[in-house]
Structures are given as C-alpha cells and as structure tokens.
PDB file of C-alpha atoms in Angstrom:
ATOM      1  CA  UNK A1236      -2.479 -22.664 -70.852  1.00 47.00           C
ATOM      2  CA  UNK A1237      -2.643 -22.820 -67.041  1.00 59.00           C
ATOM      3  CA  UNK A1238       0.652 -20.920 -66.802  1.00 84.00           C
ATOM      4  CA  UNK A1239      -0.707 -18.356 -69.301  1.00 89.00           C
ATOM      5  CA  UNK A1240      -3.728 -17.731 -67.095  1.00 93.00           C
ATOM      6  CA  UNK A1241      -1.466 -17.483 -64.048  1.00 95.00           C
ATOM      7  CA  UNK A1242       0.748 -14.960 -65.816  1.00 96.00           C
ATOM      8  CA  UNK A1243      -2.283 -12.932 -66.798  1.00 96.00           C
ATOM      9  CA  UNK A1244      -3.508 -12.962 -63.205  1.00 97.00           C
ATOM     10  CA  UNK A1245      -0.081 -11.999 -61.882  1.00 97.00           C
ATOM     11  CA  UNK A1246       0.113  -9.073 -64.299  1.00 97.00           C
ATOM     12  CA  UNK A1247      -3.479  -7.916 -63.753  1.00 97.00           C
ATOM     13  CA  UNK A1248      -3.300  -8.002 -59.933  1.00 98.00           C
ATOM     14  CA  UNK A1249      -0.911  -5.046 -59.487  1.00 98.00           C
ATOM     15  CA  UNK A1250      -2.546  -3.247 -62.422  1.00 97.00           C
ATOM     16  CA  UNK A1251      -5.930  -3.701 -60.733  1.00 97.00           C
ATOM     17  CA  UNK A1252      -4.649  -2.411 -57.396  1.00 97.00           C
ATOM     18  CA  UNK A1253      -3.184   0.627 -59.149  1.00 96.00           C
ATOM     19  CA  UNK A1254      -6.350   1.126 -61.175  1.00 95.00           C
ATOM     20  CA  UNK A1255      -8.527   0.934 -58.085  1.00 96.00           C
ATOM     21  CA  UNK A1256      -6.323   3.502 -56.333  1.00 95.00           C
ATOM     22  CA  UNK A1257      -6.570   5.790 -59.355  1.00 92.00           C
ATOM     23  CA  UNK A1258     -10.315   5.358 -59.435  1.00 93.00           C
ATOM     24  CA  UNK A1259     -10.655   6.215 -55.757  1.00 92.00           C
ATOM     25  CA  UNK A1260      -8.463   9.278 -55.995  1.00 89.00           C
ATOM     26  CA  UNK A1261     -10.377  10.601 -59.036  1.00 81.00           C
ATOM     27  CA  UNK A1262      -9.108  13.864 -60.414  1.00 77.00           C
ATOM     28  CA  UNK A1263      -6.353  14.159 -57.850  1.00 80.00           C
ATOM     29  CA  UNK A1264      -3.678  14.627 -60.470  1.00 76.00           C
ATOM     30  CA  UNK A1265      -5.200  17.962 -61.429  1.00 82.00           C
ATOM     31  CA  UNK A1266      -5.097  19.057 -57.792  1.00 85.00           C
ATOM     32  CA  UNK A1267      -1.552  17.661 -57.499  1.00 88.00           C
ATOM     33  CA  UNK A1268      -0.551  19.747 -60.525  1.00 87.00           C
ATOM     34  CA  UNK A1269      -1.804  22.897 -58.828  1.00 92.00           C
ATOM     35  CA  UNK A1270       0.535  22.356 -55.823  1.00 94.00           C
ATOM     36  CA  UNK A1271       3.993  23.880 -55.606  1.00 96.00           C
ATOM     37  CA  UNK A1272       6.372  21.195 -56.885  1.00 95.00           C
ATOM     38  CA  UNK A1273      10.005  20.495 -56.056  1.00 97.00           C
ATOM     39  CA  UNK A1274      12.605  20.707 -58.851  1.00 97.00           C
ATOM     40  CA  UNK A1275      12.724  17.662 -61.180  1.00 96.00           C
ATOM     41  CA  UNK A1276       8.959  17.068 -60.852  1.00 96.00           C
ATOM     42  CA  UNK A1277       7.790  15.353 -64.034  1.00 95.00           C
ATOM     43  CA  UNK A1278       4.653  16.382 -65.872  1.00 92.00           C
ATOM     44  CA  UNK A1279       1.428  14.640 -64.772  1.00 87.00           C
ATOM     45  CA  UNK A1280       1.198  12.346 -67.815  1.00 90.00           C
ATOM     46  CA  UNK A1281       4.440  10.635 -66.762  1.00 94.00           C
ATOM     47  CA  UNK A1282       2.954   9.087 -63.616  1.00 93.00           C
ATOM     48  CA  UNK A1283       0.408   6.719 -65.169  1.00 92.00           C
ATOM     49  CA  UNK A1284       2.921   5.619 -67.821  1.00 96.00           C
ATOM     50  CA  UNK A1285       5.636   4.865 -65.264  1.00 97.00           C
ATOM     51  CA  UNK A1286       3.253   3.175 -62.847  1.00 97.00           C
ATOM     52  CA  UNK A1287       1.843   0.984 -65.591  1.00 97.00           C
ATOM     53  CA  UNK A1288       5.334  -0.231 -66.484  1.00 98.00           C
ATOM     54  CA  UNK A1289       6.228  -0.737 -62.840  1.00 98.00           C
ATOM     55  CA  UNK A1290       3.049  -2.692 -62.107  1.00 98.00           C
ATOM     56  CA  UNK A1291       3.758  -4.968 -65.092  1.00 98.00           C
ATOM     57  CA  UNK A1292       7.366  -5.500 -63.899  1.00 98.00           C
ATOM     58  CA  UNK A1293       6.073  -6.274 -60.388  1.00 98.00           C
ATOM     59  CA  UNK A1294       3.560  -8.773 -61.729  1.00 98.00           C
ATOM     60  CA  UNK A1295       6.201 -10.505 -63.850  1.00 97.00           C
ATOM     61  CA  UNK A1296       8.541 -10.652 -60.869  1.00 98.00           C
ATOM     62  CA  UNK A1297       5.835 -12.181 -58.661  1.00 98.00           C
ATOM     63  CA  UNK A1298       5.019 -14.681 -61.383  1.00 97.00           C
ATOM     64  CA  UNK A1299       8.665 -15.820 -61.623  1.00 97.00           C
ATOM     65  CA  UNK A1300       8.775 -16.311 -57.842  1.00 97.00           C
ATOM     66  CA  UNK A1301       5.377 -18.025 -57.696  1.00 96.00           C
ATOM     67  CA  UNK A1302       6.456 -20.663 -60.216  1.00 95.00           C
ATOM     68  CA  UNK A1303      10.020 -21.038 -58.960  1.00 95.00           C
ATOM     69  CA  UNK A1304       9.372 -24.140 -56.889  1.00 92.00           C
ATOM     70  CA  UNK A1305      11.385 -22.566 -54.050  1.00 94.00           C
ATOM     71  CA  UNK A1306       9.850 -23.496 -50.635  1.00 95.00           C
ATOM     72  CA  UNK A1307      10.441 -19.906 -49.398  1.00 95.00           C
ATOM     73  CA  UNK A1308       8.351 -18.363 -52.174  1.00 95.00           C
ATOM     74  CA  UNK A1309       5.159 -18.159 -50.067  1.00 95.00           C
ATOM     75  CA  UNK A1310       6.794 -15.862 -47.515  1.00 96.00           C
ATOM     76  CA  UNK A1311       8.256 -13.655 -50.192  1.00 97.00           C
ATOM     77  CA  UNK A1312       4.964 -13.494 -52.034  1.00 98.00           C
ATOM     78  CA  UNK A1313       3.327 -12.473 -48.738  1.00 98.00           C
ATOM     79  CA  UNK A1314       5.840  -9.597 -48.565  1.00 98.00           C
ATOM     80  CA  UNK A1315       4.942  -8.760 -52.140  1.00 98.00           C
ATOM     81  CA  UNK A1316       1.275  -8.563 -51.208  1.00 98.00           C
ATOM     82  CA  UNK A1317       2.118  -6.357 -48.229  1.00 98.00           C
ATOM     83  CA  UNK A1318       4.048  -3.877 -50.292  1.00 98.00           C
ATOM     84  CA  UNK A1319       1.265  -3.825 -52.855  1.00 98.00           C
ATOM     85  CA  UNK A1320      -1.211  -2.933 -50.064  1.00 98.00           C
ATOM     86  CA  UNK A1321       1.156  -0.252 -48.757  1.00 98.00           C
ATOM     87  CA  UNK A1322       1.426   1.137 -52.261  1.00 98.00           C
ATOM     88  CA  UNK A1323      -2.346   1.391 -52.484  1.00 98.00           C
ATOM     89  CA  UNK A1324      -2.522   3.012 -49.037  1.00 98.00           C
ATOM     90  CA  UNK A1325       0.037   5.625 -49.950  1.00 97.00           C
ATOM     91  CA  UNK A1326      -1.939   6.699 -52.986  1.00 96.00           C
ATOM     92  CA  UNK A1327      -5.066   7.191 -50.909  1.00 95.00           C
ATOM     93  CA  UNK A1328      -3.265   8.964 -48.102  1.00 97.00           C
ATOM     94  CA  UNK A1329      -1.388  11.326 -50.405  1.00 96.00           C
ATOM     95  CA  UNK A1330      -3.991  12.092 -53.060  1.00 94.00           C
ATOM     96  CA  UNK A1331      -7.369  11.578 -51.365  1.00 92.00           C
ATOM     97  CA  UNK A1332      -6.596  12.858 -47.851  1.00 94.00           C
ATOM     98  CA  UNK A1333      -3.671  15.176 -48.744  1.00 94.00           C
ATOM     99  CA  UNK A1334      -1.865  13.903 -45.628  1.00 96.00           C
ATOM    100  CA  UNK A1335       1.560  14.754 -47.070  1.00 97.00           C
ATOM    101  CA  UNK A1336       3.656  14.203 -43.916  1.00 98.00           C
ATOM    102  CA  UNK A1337       1.878  10.962 -43.035  1.00 98.00           C
ATOM    103  CA  UNK A1338       2.169   9.862 -46.628  1.00 98.00           C
ATOM    104  CA  UNK A1339       5.910  10.520 -46.501  1.00 98.00           C
ATOM    105  CA  UNK A1340       6.310   8.317 -43.460  1.00 98.00           C
ATOM    106  CA  UNK A1341       4.082   5.692 -45.068  1.00 98.00           C
ATOM    107  CA  UNK A1342       6.256   5.885 -48.181  1.00 98.00           C
ATOM    108  CA  UNK A1343       9.329   5.170 -46.069  1.00 98.00           C
ATOM    109  CA  UNK A1344       7.661   1.982 -44.816  1.00 98.00           C
ATOM    110  CA  UNK A1345       6.699   1.128 -48.392  1.00 98.00           C
ATOM    111  CA  UNK A1346      10.286   1.618 -49.589  1.00 98.00           C
ATOM    112  CA  UNK A1347      11.510  -0.738 -46.859  1.00 98.00           C
ATOM    113  CA  UNK A1348       8.861  -3.305 -47.780  1.00 98.00           C
ATOM    114  CA  UNK A1349       9.836  -3.098 -51.483  1.00 98.00           C
ATOM    115  CA  UNK A1350      13.521  -3.517 -50.513  1.00 98.00           C
ATOM    116  CA  UNK A1351      12.728  -6.618 -48.406  1.00 98.00           C
ATOM    117  CA  UNK A1352      10.586  -8.026 -51.189  1.00 98.00           C
ATOM    118  CA  UNK A1353      13.346  -7.391 -53.720  1.00 98.00           C
ATOM    119  CA  UNK A1354      15.982  -9.061 -51.516  1.00 98.00           C
ATOM    120  CA  UNK A1355      13.661 -12.065 -51.060  1.00 98.00           C
ATOM    121  CA  UNK A1356      12.925 -12.311 -54.729  1.00 98.00           C
ATOM    122  CA  UNK A1357      16.649 -12.201 -55.487  1.00 97.00           C
ATOM    123  CA  UNK A1358      17.087 -15.256 -53.265  1.00 97.00           C
ATOM    124  CA  UNK A1359      14.462 -17.195 -55.181  1.00 97.00           C
ATOM    125  CA  UNK A1360      14.920 -15.895 -58.725  1.00 97.00           C
ATOM    126  CA  UNK A1361      17.563 -13.190 -59.312  1.00 98.00           C
ATOM    127  CA  UNK A1362      15.732 -11.949 -62.408  1.00 98.00           C
ATOM    128  CA  UNK A1363      12.683 -11.305 -60.219  1.00 98.00           C
ATOM    129  CA  UNK A1364      14.766  -9.192 -57.859  1.00 98.00           C
ATOM    130  CA  UNK A1365      16.169  -7.166 -60.738  1.00 98.00           C
ATOM    131  CA  UNK A1366      12.642  -6.568 -62.054  1.00 98.00           C
ATOM    132  CA  UNK A1367      11.810  -4.771 -58.788  1.00 98.00           C
ATOM    133  CA  UNK A1368      14.832  -2.438 -58.888  1.00 98.00           C
ATOM    134  CA  UNK A1369      13.115   0.253 -61.026  1.00 98.00           C
ATOM    135  CA  UNK A1370      10.186   0.176 -58.596  1.00 98.00           C
ATOM    136  CA  UNK A1371      12.501   0.685 -55.619  1.00 98.00           C
ATOM    137  CA  UNK A1372      14.183   3.577 -57.364  1.00 98.00           C
ATOM    138  CA  UNK A1373      10.816   5.146 -58.316  1.00 98.00           C
ATOM    139  CA  UNK A1374       9.524   4.866 -54.772  1.00 98.00           C
ATOM    140  CA  UNK A1375      12.654   6.624 -53.598  1.00 98.00           C
ATOM    141  CA  UNK A1376      12.033   9.374 -56.180  1.00 98.00           C
ATOM    142  CA  UNK A1377       8.399   9.534 -55.031  1.00 98.00           C
ATOM    143  CA  UNK A1378       9.736  10.122 -51.531  1.00 98.00           C
ATOM    144  CA  UNK A1379      11.666  13.117 -52.809  1.00 98.00           C
ATOM    145  CA  UNK A1380       8.565  14.442 -54.549  1.00 98.00           C
ATOM    146  CA  UNK A1381       6.359  13.750 -51.516  1.00 98.00           C
ATOM    147  CA  UNK A1382       8.809  15.563 -49.213  1.00 98.00           C
ATOM    148  CA  UNK A1383       8.919  18.464 -51.599  1.00 98.00           C
ATOM    149  CA  UNK A1384       5.151  18.781 -51.727  1.00 97.00           C
ATOM    150  CA  UNK A1385       4.962  18.589 -47.946  1.00 97.00           C
ATOM    151  CA  UNK A1386       7.629  21.269 -47.480  1.00 97.00           C
ATOM    152  CA  UNK A1387       6.418  23.596 -50.248  1.00 97.00           C
ATOM    153  CA  UNK A1388       2.687  23.439 -49.421  1.00 95.00           C
ATOM    154  CA  UNK A1389       2.257  24.047 -45.676  1.00 85.00           C
TER     155      UNK A1389
END
C-alpha cells in the first residue's frame, strides 16, 4: 500500500503543478486562440489533453527513479523538480504576462532541463528515460509555437 500511495503522490505532483498553472492563467487559452498562430498549431482543446498525458508520464518516470534504489536518484529527482518548476514558470510567463520572447528563452532552458533529466533517468531506469521522450518532443514543438506567436504578434 505504501508504494501505491507513493505512486499516487508521484502522479498527482506534476498534475497539481500543471493544474495550478492553469488556474493562475485563467482564461488565457481564449486569448491565445485570438492570436495569430503559426502553421501546425493544434486547436485549443488539444493542449490540456496532451499536458495531462505528459504529466502522468512524468510522474510515472519519477516514481520509477525514486524507487530504483540507485544512489544517484536524488540528484536526478532534483533535476526533475527543477524542470517541473521551469515548466510552471513558462506557463505563467507566456500566458499570464504575454512575455513571448522571454518565454521562448525560458522554454529553451526548460528543454535543456528536460533533456538533462531524461539522460539522468535513462542512467537509473531506461524506461523512465523513455517516458520523458514525448515530453521533450512536445516542449520542442511548444518552442516552435512560442516562436511563431512571438514573430506573428509583435
């Protein structure tokens, strides 16, 4: 049962961070939808679906690392927490403050943090590293969307 509670915590942590960011940014998706978008921009309903899946994959990856028994897991979990905080920050910068250029730079730092976390997780539990690959790809795609919004909405 203890491991079940730990799994629940590990899944709810990133969902909670994402939920808090969504709560703080309120109706920002409506405003986002009114901006000029780059080609390949998905409809607004796609974002919460994709982020929910990504947060669950992140939580599962962190759980695998946390219970790996590997002595390096603490450092890699610290990186995981850092990238989660950067993720939260990007949402606030982009949606709440509409700082599109700063958000783009921030997103580059986030992408690097996700990559470092993924590489670390691979060292501890390869499955955990693979679970972060869709997240890394999505953050890259978000960079394209962020750059497009910045360029198309001066």
